[in-house]
C-alpha cells in the first residue's frame, strides 16, 4: 500500500504535474495523413481544448523529431482541430509516429495512441530506394535525400554530383543527407546516388531552376479580327525536364504554340477573335507569372505586307507605284505608308497617307536612275507598329537633258588659256553623255568658234589672238535627249606679276581656309582656283565656285597633298569679266625639306672658312624655307655654329678657325623642321704669306729694339760704365814699375811638374805657396779665416791639377766648371800674378800645402813667394807689368784668353785660362777689344 | 587488317568487313558510354542490374550459323533498345543537336543498324534465309522502365549503352572467328569427300 502511494507520488513528480480536480479529456478521433510530395503530415482530431502537446518521432530509432506545445483552435464549422507538420526528410525515408495530448492550464490529458505512418524502409520493402525522386526546386533551396539500402546490403555512401556527402542514419536501412542547391541543374537534372560498397544501388534526380520569368505581353491584329499575342521568355527557367517545362494559357486556354521545348522566342499565341483584355499565365513547378494586356482592336493594327507592288508610270523625274492588300478590311482603314527608294547607293524614305492606301506618287526622282522600291504601312489614327515590308520592286526613270557643266578658264600664260570643265556625274548627266560643245569668243578674233568634244575630254586649250584680248567661253553637255543649258565664263586677265604680291598661307586639316575682301564686281560670285605651284605641264587645276556675298571658303580636296606648294587665286566673276581678287601660296601641311642642300662647298680664306651652296629647287622645299643651319660635325654630334635665317642665303663664313680639319653640315629648314644635312670637309693649313710677313715684322721689331737699346746705351754709356763696369782703383805698386803695357808671356806649367806634385814622397819641408798678405788687412783677415775645404784630402788646386794631368784632353768649359772647385769657393784672385808665379816658380809653386786663399782683391804684382821667404819683386824681364782691369768680362772659360785674363777677375779653377786656345784667344781678344772700345766710347 | 585479308576470301570477306564494322562500333559505343557517364556525373563503378539482352553462351559447341543467329537476334534487340533509349531521352530532356554526345549517339545508332544488316547478309549466306530458330532465346529486359523516376530512366539508358558495348564486342569477336571456322568446315568437307571417293574405289 505504501509502495503504491509512493509510486503514485513519484509518477506525479515525474510529470511535474498535479492532478487537481478531474482529469483533462484527451484528443479524440486522431487521424494522420501525409502528403508525400510536400513531405507534410496532416493531423486532425477532436478535443475541447485548444492547446496540445505534439510529439513526432522516427519510429524505428525513436528519435524525436518534433516535440512542442501548439495552440490549435477547433474549426468552427466542423469542430475539428487540424495541424500540419512538414518533415525535413521525405516521409518515405522511415516510419513516423505521432501522438498528442491536450493541455489546459496545468492540467494534461493522456497521450493519444501513437499513430504510425510506415516508411519505405520496412522489411517487406526489400529493394534499394532513394527519396525524393524527381524533385523540382528553386535555385538556393536546401533539400534532404535518403537512401534506403536493400535488405541484405550494407550502406556505403551518398554522392551528389560526384561529391561524397555526410549522412545521418534514420533507421536500420535508411540514411539521409542534406544538399544545398546553389545553382541551376543541367539539362537532365543533378544526380544523387547511393552506393553499397562500390556498387551503385539507387539514386534520384533533382531539377533546380527558376520560376517563369516571361514578360512583355502584347496582342495585336493584322486583319482587324484575329489576335496574335507576343511576349518574351525572360529569364531561362533552366528546367528541361518535360514535366517541368513552362506551360502557357492565354485567357484560360492552353497555348500549344508557346509551350514545349522548341518554342521560339519571342513566344506567341493566337486567338481567332479579338478580345479587349488578355491574360497570359506562364507556369512551371516552381511558380507562375501572370501577364495582362488590354486594347481596342483599332489600336493594335499591324498591317500585313503589301503584295503585287508595281510601277505603272515611270518618267524622268517622277513615278507612281501601286500595290494590293490581302485584307479587305484595310479599304476603310486610314493608313500611313512608307515608300523606301534605294538608288545610287542612297536610301530615301517617303511617307504617304490615305484610306486603304494602295498607291503612291514618287517625285523628285533622278533621270536615268534605277530605284528599288518597297512599301510598308501602319494605321494612321492609332499608330501601333509598322507592318512588314513588301517585296522590292525595281523601276528605272527615263533620261533627260544634262545639267549645266561647271566651267572655268585657267590662264596659263598671256597667250594660252585652258578651258576646263568638271565631268558630269551620272547623277547630273541624266543619261549617257555624248560629248561637250565648247564655244569660244576671243576679242582678238571676231565671232564664236565652236568645238565638239567627246564626253571623256575635260579641257581644251585656246590660243588668244593678242595678249590684251579677253576670252569668253560657253560649254554645253550633250546626251541623247539634248544639250544642257550653256555654262558661260569670261577668262581672267593674265598678269605675270601677280605672284609678287602673293601671301603665304598655311593650311589646316588637310585643306586651306581662305578669306578675301568683298568685291563689287562679283555679280556671279567668286571662283577659287588652285593648282600646284610651278607645274609645267598637265597642271591639275581645280576650282570652286563661291556664291556672291561670301568672302571665305575652305578648300578641301583629295588631290591636296602635304608638302606641295599650291597657288590659290580668288577671282571676282561677273558677266563681263573675271578679276583676280587675291592670290596666295600655301601648303596644306609643311614638311621638312626633301633634299639635302646642294652644291655645298668650303673654301679657306686665311683662318676663315667660307661655305657656299646652291639655292634649292622650290619643289624640294616642301614648306616655306625659313633658313639654313650650319653645324660643325664632331665625332658623335653636331655643334650648331650658325643659324642663317635668310632663306635666300647661299653662303656663310665661319671665322677664325685654328689650323686643323673640319667637317661642316648645312641643313635647310622649314617650319616643320630641318631637312637632310649636306656635309663638307676642309683642312685648314698655315698661310705661308702671312707667316713670312709675321717673321719679317718680328725681325724688324727686334732690329728696332736692338738699335734703340744701342742708342740708349751709347747715350747713357757713362751711367752704364758706372753701373756695370766701375773703375778699379789703381793698385799700389811698391817700387818702380813700368807703366807701359806689354804682353804677358805666360807659359803653362809642364805636365811633369804635376807629376811631381803627385809624388807621395813629398817633402813637407819644401817650400809651398803661402798666403799673400794684402794691404787691406781687414779683408785679408776675413778671407784668411775661411777654412780650407776639408772634404778632400788634397788641396783643391792640386786636385784640379791632378785632374788635368790625368786627362790630356781638357773637358769643355761647362765640364770644367762643374768639375772645378765648388763655386762657393770660387775665389777671385789676380790670375796674372798666379800665372806669373807659376810661370816663374815652376815646380816650386806646386806644393801640397798650398792654402787656397779666399777671394778678394789682390795686388796683381804679387810675386811668387816661397815659404819662409820674404816677398821679393819678380824679375823685370819675366813680368809684363800691371794691367788695369779695364777689360772686365764674365768668368767664362771659353772667352778667356791670356790677354783677356790679364787684369780680369778669373776663377782660379779655370782651365781655359791655364790652357788657352790660340784662335779663340784672338777672337775673344778682338771682341773684348770691341766691347771695351764700345764701353770706352772708342770707335 | 584482318578484315581486309579476309575480304579476299569471297564470303569470308563479308564477315571480315562486318567484324571491322563491329570493332569500330565497339570503340564508338565505348566512347558514347564514357560521354554519358561524364554528362550524368556517374561513377565508373558498375551499375546494379543484369544483362538486358541475353543469349546462350557462344561456346565452341555452337555452329557458326547458330552463333550468327544468336548474334543477329541480340543485335536486333540492341537496335530496338537503343532506339527506345534515344527516344525517351530526347522526350524527357530535350536534344542538344550540336553536342558531341548527341552526334556520337546518332553515329552509334546508324552503325549498329549497319552491323545488323551485315550480320543479316551473312546469315542469309550461311543458311539461305534470315530465319533462325534461336531468335526466341534472346530476351530483352524492359521491366521497370516506366515504374521508376528519372534516375531509373538514366540507369536504363546507361544499361542500354552497356548492352551496345557488350554486343558490339561480342559481334566483333564472333564475326572475326567466322571465316576461319568456315575454312575449317570447307577443309573438313573436302576431306570427307575424298574419303568417300576412296571408299567407293574400294
Coordinates of C-alpha atoms in Angstrom, one line a residue, chain A residues 397-925:
Chain A
X397 CA 13.5 56.5 -114.6
X398 CA 13.7 58.0 -118.1
X399 CA 16.6 60.1 -119.4
X400 CA 16.6 63.9 -119.5
X401 CA 18.9 66.8 -120.7
X402 CA 22.2 67.0 -118.8
X403 CA 22.8 69.6 -116.1
X404 CA 25.0 72.7 -116.8
X405 CA 28.6 71.8 -116.5
X406 CA 30.9 73.6 -114.2
X407 CA 33.4 75.6 -116.4
X408 CA 36.4 77.7 -115.7
X409 CA 39.2 79.3 -117.7
X410 CA 42.8 79.0 -116.5
X411 CA 45.2 81.4 -118.0
X412 CA 48.4 79.5 -118.4
X413 CA 50.2 82.5 -119.9
X414 CA 49.5 85.6 -121.8
X415 CA 48.5 83.8 -125.0
X416 CA 47.3 80.5 -123.8
X417 CA 44.0 79.8 -121.9
X418 CA 42.8 76.4 -120.8
X419 CA 39.1 75.9 -120.8
X420 CA 38.3 73.4 -118.1
X421 CA 35.1 71.7 -117.0
X422 CA 34.3 69.2 -114.5
X423 CA 32.9 65.9 -115.8
X424 CA 29.3 65.5 -115.2
X425 CA 28.5 62.7 -112.8
X426 CA 25.9 60.1 -113.7
X427 CA 23.6 61.9 -111.4
X428 CA 24.0 65.2 -113.4
X429 CA 24.3 63.8 -116.9
X430 CA 20.7 62.4 -116.8
X431 CA 21.7 59.7 -119.2
X432 CA 24.8 58.6 -121.1
X433 CA 26.7 61.7 -122.3
X434 CA 27.6 62.0 -125.9
X435 CA 30.1 64.9 -125.6
X436 CA 30.7 68.6 -124.9
X437 CA 30.3 71.6 -127.2
X438 CA 32.8 74.4 -126.4
X439 CA 32.2 77.8 -128.0
X440 CA 35.0 80.4 -127.7
X441 CA 34.8 84.1 -128.3
X442 CA 38.2 85.8 -128.4
X443 CA 38.2 89.6 -128.6
X444 CA 41.2 89.4 -130.8
X445 CA 39.3 87.2 -133.2
X446 CA 35.8 88.1 -134.2
X447 CA 33.0 85.6 -133.9
X448 CA 32.4 82.4 -131.9
X449 CA 34.3 79.3 -132.6
X450 CA 32.7 76.0 -131.5
X451 CA 34.3 72.7 -130.8
X452 CA 32.5 69.4 -130.3
X453 CA 34.5 67.2 -128.0
X454 CA 33.8 63.7 -126.8
X455 CA 32.5 63.0 -123.4
X456 CA 35.8 61.9 -121.9
X457 CA 37.5 65.2 -122.7
X458 CA 37.5 67.6 -119.8
X459 CA 39.5 70.6 -121.1
X460 CA 40.8 72.3 -124.2
X461 CA 43.3 75.0 -124.8
X462 CA 42.7 78.2 -126.6
X463 CA 45.4 80.5 -128.1
X464 CA 44.4 84.1 -127.7
X465 CA 44.6 86.5 -130.7
X466 CA 46.6 89.1 -128.8
X467 CA 47.8 89.4 -125.3
X468 CA 45.4 92.1 -124.2
X469 CA 42.3 90.3 -125.5
X470 CA 39.8 88.6 -123.2
X471 CA 38.2 85.3 -123.9
X472 CA 34.6 84.2 -123.3
X473 CA 33.7 80.5 -123.3
X474 CA 30.4 78.7 -123.4
X475 CA 30.2 75.0 -122.7
X476 CA 27.3 72.6 -123.1
X477 CA 27.0 68.9 -122.4
X478 CA 25.0 66.6 -124.8
X479 CA 23.2 63.3 -124.4
X480 CA 20.5 61.5 -126.3
X481 CA 17.8 63.8 -125.1
X482 CA 19.6 67.1 -125.8
X483 CA 22.1 69.6 -124.7
X484 CA 22.4 71.1 -121.3
X485 CA 22.0 74.8 -120.6
X486 CA 25.3 76.6 -121.6
X487 CA 27.9 77.5 -118.9
X488 CA 29.4 80.9 -119.8
X489 CA 32.6 82.2 -118.4
X490 CA 34.8 85.2 -119.1
X491 CA 38.5 84.3 -118.8
X492 CA 40.6 86.3 -116.3
X493 CA 43.4 88.6 -117.4
X494 CA 46.8 87.0 -117.1
X495 CA 49.3 89.1 -115.1
X496 CA 52.9 87.9 -114.8
X497 CA 53.5 90.0 -111.7
X498 CA 50.5 88.6 -109.8
X499 CA 52.7 86.3 -107.9
X500 CA 54.8 89.1 -106.4
X501 CA 52.1 90.1 -104.1
X502 CA 51.1 86.6 -103.2
X503 CA 50.8 85.9 -99.5
X504 CA 51.9 82.9 -97.6
X505 CA 49.2 80.5 -96.5
X506 CA 49.4 77.5 -94.2
X507 CA 46.7 75.0 -94.4
X508 CA 44.7 73.3 -91.7
X509 CA 43.2 69.9 -91.5
X510 CA 44.5 69.0 -94.9
X511 CA 42.9 72.0 -96.6
X512 CA 43.0 75.8 -96.8
X513 CA 40.9 78.4 -95.1
X514 CA 40.7 81.4 -97.4
X515 CA 39.2 84.8 -96.9
X516 CA 39.3 87.8 -99.1
X517 CA 37.9 91.3 -99.4
X518 CA 34.5 91.6 -100.9
X519 CA 34.4 92.8 -104.5
X520 CA 31.8 95.0 -106.1
X521 CA 32.4 93.2 -109.4
X522 CA 31.4 89.8 -108.3
X523 CA 27.8 89.6 -109.6
X524 CA 28.3 85.9 -110.4
X525 CA 30.2 85.2 -107.2
X526 CA 33.8 84.1 -106.9
X527 CA 35.9 81.4 -108.3
X528 CA 38.5 80.0 -106.0
X529 CA 41.2 78.3 -108.2
X530 CA 44.2 76.3 -107.0
X531 CA 47.0 74.3 -108.6
X532 CA 50.4 73.0 -107.8
X533 CA 52.8 75.9 -107.9
X534 CA 55.5 75.6 -110.6
X535 CA 53.8 72.8 -112.5
X536 CA 54.9 72.9 -116.1
X537 CA 52.7 70.6 -118.0
X538 CA 49.4 68.7 -117.2
X539 CA 48.7 71.1 -114.4
X540 CA 45.8 69.8 -112.4
X541 CA 43.8 72.9 -111.9
X542 CA 40.8 72.8 -109.5
X543 CA 38.3 75.4 -108.7
X544 CA 35.4 76.1 -106.5
X545 CA 32.6 78.5 -107.2
X546 CA 31.6 80.6 -104.3
X547 CA 28.2 82.4 -104.3
X548 CA 28.1 86.2 -104.3
X549 CA 28.3 87.7 -100.8
X550 CA 30.5 85.1 -99.3
X551 CA 34.1 86.1 -98.8
X552 CA 35.6 83.0 -97.3
X553 CA 35.8 79.4 -98.3
X554 CA 37.5 76.2 -97.2
X555 CA 39.5 74.4 -99.9
X556 CA 39.3 70.7 -99.2
X557 CA 40.2 68.2 -101.9
X558 CA 41.6 64.7 -102.0
X559 CA 44.2 65.9 -104.5
X560 CA 45.8 68.3 -102.0
X561 CA 49.0 66.8 -100.7
X562 CA 51.1 67.8 -97.8
X563 CA 54.5 69.3 -98.6
X564 CA 53.3 70.6 -102.0
X565 CA 53.1 74.3 -102.7
X566 CA 49.8 75.5 -104.1
X567 CA 48.9 78.7 -105.8
X568 CA 45.4 79.8 -104.7
X569 CA 43.6 82.5 -106.5
X570 CA 40.3 84.1 -105.9
X571 CA 38.6 85.7 -108.9
X572 CA 35.6 88.0 -108.7
X573 CA 33.4 86.8 -111.6
X574 CA 30.8 88.9 -113.4
X575 CA 29.1 88.7 -116.8
X576 CA 31.8 90.8 -118.2
X577 CA 35.0 89.8 -116.5
X578 CA 36.8 87.6 -114.1
X579 CA 39.2 89.7 -112.0
X580 CA 41.9 88.4 -109.7
X581 CA 40.9 89.3 -106.2
X582 CA 43.5 87.6 -104.1
X583 CA 46.4 85.3 -104.6
X584 CA 48.4 83.3 -102.1
X585 CA 50.9 80.4 -102.0
X586 CA 50.4 77.8 -99.4
X587 CA 51.0 74.4 -98.1
X588 CA 48.3 72.3 -96.6
X589 CA 51.0 70.9 -94.3
X590 CA 54.6 72.0 -94.3
X591 CA 57.2 69.2 -94.3
X592 CA 60.9 69.2 -93.8
X593 CA 62.9 69.8 -97.0
X594 CA 63.0 66.8 -99.2
X595 CA 66.6 67.0 -100.4
X596 CA 69.9 68.0 -98.8
X597 CA 71.5 71.3 -99.5
X598 CA 73.0 71.1 -103.0
X599 CA 76.4 72.2 -104.1
X600 CA 77.8 72.7 -100.7
X601 CA 81.5 73.8 -100.9
X602 CA 84.0 75.1 -98.4
X603 CA 86.9 77.5 -99.2
X604 CA 89.7 78.6 -96.9
X605 CA 90.1 82.3 -96.5
X606 CA 93.0 82.7 -94.2
X607 CA 91.7 81.3 -90.9
X608 CA 88.1 81.6 -92.1
X609 CA 86.1 79.0 -94.0
X610 CA 83.6 80.2 -96.5
X611 CA 80.7 77.8 -97.0
X612 CA 78.7 78.2 -100.2
X613 CA 75.7 76.2 -101.5
X614 CA 73.3 76.3 -104.4
X615 CA 69.7 77.5 -103.9
X616 CA 67.3 74.6 -103.8
X617 CA 64.5 74.0 -106.3
X618 CA 61.2 75.1 -105.0
X619 CA 59.6 71.6 -105.3
X620 CA 62.1 70.2 -102.9
X621 CA 61.3 72.8 -100.2
X622 CA 58.1 71.1 -99.1
X623 CA 57.4 74.2 -97.0
X624 CA 58.3 77.8 -96.8
X625 CA 62.1 77.8 -96.4
X626 CA 63.0 79.6 -93.3
X627 CA 66.8 79.5 -93.5
X628 CA 69.8 77.3 -93.0
X629 CA 71.5 75.9 -90.0
X630 CA 75.3 75.4 -90.1
X631 CA 76.8 72.7 -87.9
X632 CA 80.3 71.7 -87.0
X633 CA 80.4 68.0 -87.1
X634 CA 82.3 66.2 -84.3
X635 CA 82.7 62.6 -84.0
X636 CA 79.4 61.9 -82.5
X637 CA 77.4 65.0 -82.6
X638 CA 76.8 68.3 -84.4
X639 CA 77.5 71.6 -82.9
X640 CA 75.4 74.4 -84.1
X641 CA 77.6 77.3 -85.1
X642 CA 75.2 79.4 -87.1
X643 CA 71.5 79.8 -87.9
X644 CA 71.1 81.6 -91.2
X645 CA 67.6 82.9 -91.2
X646 CA 67.8 84.3 -94.7
X647 CA 66.1 81.7 -96.8
X648 CA 67.7 83.2 -99.9
X649 CA 71.3 82.9 -98.5
X650 CA 73.7 80.8 -100.4
X651 CA 76.7 81.0 -98.2
X652 CA 78.1 81.5 -94.7
X653 CA 81.6 82.3 -93.5
X654 CA 82.9 80.6 -90.4
X655 CA 85.6 82.8 -89.0
X656 CA 88.8 82.5 -87.0
X657 CA 89.3 78.8 -87.1
X658 CA 92.6 77.2 -85.9
X659 CA 94.6 75.1 -88.2
X660 CA 93.0 71.7 -88.4
X661 CA 90.4 69.5 -90.2
X662 CA 86.8 70.5 -90.1
X663 CA 83.6 68.9 -91.3
X664 CA 80.6 71.2 -91.7
X665 CA 77.0 70.2 -92.1
X666 CA 74.5 72.6 -93.6
X667 CA 70.7 71.9 -93.4
X668 CA 67.8 73.9 -94.8
X669 CA 64.7 74.1 -92.7
X670 CA 61.1 74.9 -92.8
X671 CA 58.6 75.3 -90.0
X672 CA 58.3 71.5 -89.9
X673 CA 62.0 71.1 -89.2
X674 CA 65.3 70.6 -90.7
X675 CA 66.0 68.6 -93.8
X676 CA 68.7 66.2 -94.5
X677 CA 72.1 67.8 -94.0
X678 CA 74.9 68.2 -96.5
X679 CA 78.4 67.6 -95.3
X680 CA 81.6 69.2 -96.5
X681 CA 85.1 68.7 -95.1
X682 CA 88.0 71.1 -95.2
X683 CA 91.6 71.1 -93.8
X684 CA 92.9 74.4 -92.8
X685 CA 96.6 75.0 -93.5
X686 CA 99.1 77.6 -92.4
X687 CA 99.1 80.7 -94.6
X688 CA 102.7 80.9 -96.0
X689 CA 102.4 84.6 -96.9
X690 CA 101.2 85.5 -93.5
X691 CA 104.0 83.5 -91.9
X692 CA 106.6 85.4 -93.9
X693 CA 105.0 88.7 -93.1
X694 CA 104.9 87.8 -89.4
X695 CA 108.6 86.8 -89.4
X696 CA 109.6 90.0 -91.2
X697 CA 107.7 92.0 -88.8
X698 CA 109.3 90.3 -85.9
X699 CA 112.7 90.8 -87.2
X700 CA 112.0 94.4 -87.9
X701 CA 110.8 94.9 -84.3
X702 CA 113.8 93.1 -82.9
X703 CA 116.2 95.2 -85.1
X704 CA 114.5 98.3 -83.9
X705 CA 114.8 97.3 -80.3
X706 CA 118.4 96.5 -80.7
X707 CA 119.1 99.8 -82.3
X708 CA 117.1 101.6 -79.7
X709 CA 119.0 99.8 -76.9
X710 CA 122.2 100.6 -78.6
X711 CA 121.4 104.2 -78.9
X712 CA 120.2 104.4 -75.3
X713 CA 123.3 102.6 -74.1
X714 CA 125.5 104.9 -76.1
X715 CA 123.8 107.9 -74.8
X716 CA 124.0 106.6 -71.3
X717 CA 127.3 105.0 -71.6
X718 CA 128.7 106.7 -68.6
X719 CA 126.0 105.6 -66.4
X720 CA 126.4 102.1 -67.9
X721 CA 130.1 102.2 -67.2
X722 CA 129.4 103.3 -63.7
X723 CA 126.7 100.7 -63.1
X724 CA 128.2 97.7 -64.7
X725 CA 131.9 98.4 -65.1
X726 CA 133.1 100.6 -62.3
X727 CA 136.7 101.7 -62.4
X728 CA 139.0 99.6 -60.5
X729 CA 141.3 101.6 -58.2
X730 CA 144.8 101.5 -59.3
X731 CA 146.9 99.2 -57.4
X732 CA 149.6 100.5 -55.2
X733 CA 152.8 99.3 -56.5
X734 CA 155.8 99.4 -54.3
X735 CA 158.8 100.2 -56.1
X736 CA 159.3 101.4 -59.6
X737 CA 157.0 99.7 -62.1
X738 CA 157.0 100.4 -65.6
X739 CA 153.8 101.9 -66.7
X740 CA 153.7 100.8 -70.2
X741 CA 151.7 97.9 -71.1
X742 CA 153.1 94.8 -72.5
X743 CA 152.3 91.3 -73.4
X744 CA 152.5 88.8 -70.6
X745 CA 154.3 85.8 -71.6
X746 CA 152.5 83.0 -69.9
X747 CA 153.7 79.5 -70.3
X748 CA 151.8 76.8 -68.9
X749 CA 153.4 74.6 -66.5
X750 CA 154.8 71.4 -67.9
X751 CA 152.9 68.3 -67.1
X752 CA 155.9 66.8 -65.4
X753 CA 155.6 69.3 -62.7
X754 CA 152.2 68.0 -61.9
X755 CA 153.6 64.5 -61.7
X756 CA 156.0 65.7 -59.2
X757 CA 153.0 67.0 -57.2
X758 CA 151.6 63.6 -57.2
X759 CA 154.6 62.1 -55.8
X760 CA 153.9 60.6 -52.4
X761 CA 157.4 61.3 -51.3
X762 CA 156.6 64.8 -50.8
X763 CA 158.8 66.7 -48.5
X764 CA 156.9 68.9 -46.2
X765 CA 160.0 70.9 -45.6
X766 CA 160.0 72.1 -49.2
X767 CA 158.6 75.4 -50.0
X768 CA 155.0 75.8 -50.9
X769 CA 152.5 78.6 -51.6
X770 CA 151.8 80.8 -48.8
X771 CA 149.1 83.3 -48.2
X772 CA 149.9 86.6 -49.6
X773 CA 149.1 89.3 -47.2
X774 CA 147.1 92.1 -48.6
X775 CA 147.2 95.6 -47.8
X776 CA 143.7 95.6 -46.7
X777 CA 144.3 93.7 -43.5
X778 CA 140.6 93.5 -42.6
X779 CA 139.7 91.9 -45.8
X780 CA 142.7 89.7 -45.7
X781 CA 141.8 88.6 -42.3
X782 CA 138.3 87.8 -43.3
X783 CA 139.4 85.6 -46.0
X784 CA 142.2 84.3 -44.0
X785 CA 139.7 82.8 -41.6
X786 CA 138.0 81.0 -44.4
X787 CA 138.5 77.3 -43.8
X788 CA 140.1 75.1 -46.3
X789 CA 138.0 72.6 -48.0
X790 CA 138.0 69.7 -45.6
X791 CA 136.2 67.2 -47.6
X792 CA 139.1 66.4 -49.7
X793 CA 142.4 65.0 -48.6
X794 CA 144.2 67.0 -51.2
X795 CA 144.0 70.7 -51.7
X796 CA 141.6 71.9 -54.4
X797 CA 144.1 73.3 -56.7
X798 CA 146.2 70.3 -56.5
X799 CA 143.1 68.2 -57.2
X800 CA 142.4 70.2 -60.2
X801 CA 145.9 69.8 -61.5
X802 CA 145.8 66.1 -61.0
X803 CA 142.7 66.1 -63.0
X804 CA 144.3 68.0 -65.8
X805 CA 147.2 65.7 -65.9
X806 CA 145.0 62.6 -65.9
X807 CA 143.1 63.9 -68.8
X808 CA 145.2 65.1 -71.6
X809 CA 142.1 66.5 -73.3
X810 CA 140.6 69.0 -71.0
X811 CA 136.9 69.0 -70.7
X812 CA 134.7 71.7 -72.1
X813 CA 134.1 74.7 -70.2
X814 CA 131.0 73.5 -68.5
X815 CA 132.6 70.3 -67.5
X816 CA 135.4 72.2 -66.3
X817 CA 133.2 74.4 -64.4
X818 CA 131.3 71.6 -62.8
X819 CA 134.4 69.7 -62.0
X820 CA 136.2 72.7 -60.7
X821 CA 136.3 73.6 -57.1
X822 CA 133.0 74.3 -55.7
X823 CA 131.6 77.5 -56.7
X824 CA 131.1 78.6 -53.2
X825 CA 134.8 78.5 -53.1
X826 CA 135.4 80.2 -56.4
X827 CA 137.5 83.0 -55.3
X828 CA 138.7 85.9 -57.3
X829 CA 142.4 86.5 -57.5
X830 CA 144.7 88.0 -59.9
X831 CA 145.5 85.2 -62.2
X832 CA 148.1 87.2 -63.7
X833 CA 150.1 87.2 -60.5
X834 CA 149.4 83.5 -60.0
X835 CA 150.3 82.7 -63.6
X836 CA 153.3 84.7 -63.3
X837 CA 154.3 82.9 -60.2
X838 CA 153.6 79.5 -61.6
X839 CA 155.5 80.5 -64.7
X840 CA 158.3 81.8 -62.8
X841 CA 158.2 79.5 -59.9
X842 CA 157.6 76.3 -61.7
X843 CA 157.5 73.3 -59.6
X844 CA 158.1 75.4 -56.5
X845 CA 154.6 76.7 -56.8
X846 CA 153.0 73.3 -56.8
X847 CA 153.2 72.5 -53.1
X848 CA 150.8 70.1 -51.3
X849 CA 150.2 72.5 -48.6
X850 CA 149.0 75.2 -50.8
X851 CA 146.3 77.1 -49.0
X852 CA 143.5 78.4 -51.1
X853 CA 143.3 81.9 -50.5
X854 CA 139.9 83.3 -50.1
X855 CA 138.8 85.5 -52.9
X856 CA 139.4 89.1 -52.7
X857 CA 141.2 91.8 -54.4
X858 CA 144.9 91.3 -54.5
X859 CA 147.6 93.4 -56.0
X860 CA 148.5 91.8 -59.2
X861 CA 152.1 92.4 -58.6
X862 CA 152.1 89.7 -56.1
X863 CA 155.3 87.8 -56.8
X864 CA 155.6 84.1 -56.4
X865 CA 156.7 83.6 -52.9
X866 CA 158.1 80.7 -51.1
X867 CA 157.6 79.8 -47.6
X868 CA 159.9 81.4 -45.1
X869 CA 161.0 83.9 -47.7
X870 CA 160.1 87.5 -47.8
X871 CA 158.4 88.7 -50.9
X872 CA 160.7 89.8 -53.5
X873 CA 159.9 91.6 -56.6
X874 CA 159.8 89.5 -59.7
X875 CA 162.5 90.0 -62.2
X876 CA 161.5 92.8 -64.6
X877 CA 162.1 90.6 -67.6
X878 CA 159.6 88.0 -66.7
X879 CA 156.8 90.3 -65.9
X880 CA 154.9 92.5 -68.3
X881 CA 153.7 94.7 -65.6
X882 CA 150.4 95.6 -64.1
X883 CA 147.4 95.7 -66.5
X884 CA 144.4 97.6 -65.3
X885 CA 141.1 95.7 -65.3
X886 CA 139.5 97.9 -67.9
X887 CA 138.5 94.8 -69.9
X888 CA 136.4 93.1 -67.4
X889 CA 134.4 90.2 -68.5
X890 CA 132.5 87.4 -67.1
X891 CA 134.3 84.4 -65.9
X892 CA 133.9 82.2 -68.8
X893 CA 136.4 79.7 -69.8
X894 CA 135.5 79.9 -73.5
X895 CA 136.1 83.6 -73.6
X896 CA 139.2 83.5 -71.6
X897 CA 142.4 84.4 -73.2
X898 CA 145.6 85.2 -71.9
X899 CA 145.4 88.8 -72.7
X900 CA 141.8 88.9 -71.6
X901 CA 142.6 87.2 -68.4
X902 CA 145.1 89.6 -67.5
X903 CA 143.8 92.1 -65.3
X904 CA 140.4 90.3 -65.0
X905 CA 139.0 88.6 -62.1
X906 CA 139.2 85.0 -63.0
X907 CA 138.4 81.7 -61.4
X908 CA 141.4 80.1 -60.2
X909 CA 139.9 76.8 -61.4
X910 CA 139.5 77.9 -65.0
X911 CA 141.4 75.6 -67.2
X912 CA 140.9 77.8 -70.2
X913 CA 143.0 80.3 -68.6
X914 CA 145.6 77.9 -67.9
X915 CA 145.4 76.2 -71.3
X916 CA 144.4 79.0 -73.7
X917 CA 143.4 78.3 -77.3
X918 CA 145.2 80.4 -79.7
X919 CA 142.3 81.0 -82.2
X920 CA 139.8 81.7 -79.5
X921 CA 142.2 83.8 -77.9
X922 CA 142.4 86.1 -80.9
X923 CA 138.7 86.2 -81.4
X924 CA 138.0 86.9 -77.9
X925 CA 140.6 89.4 -77.8

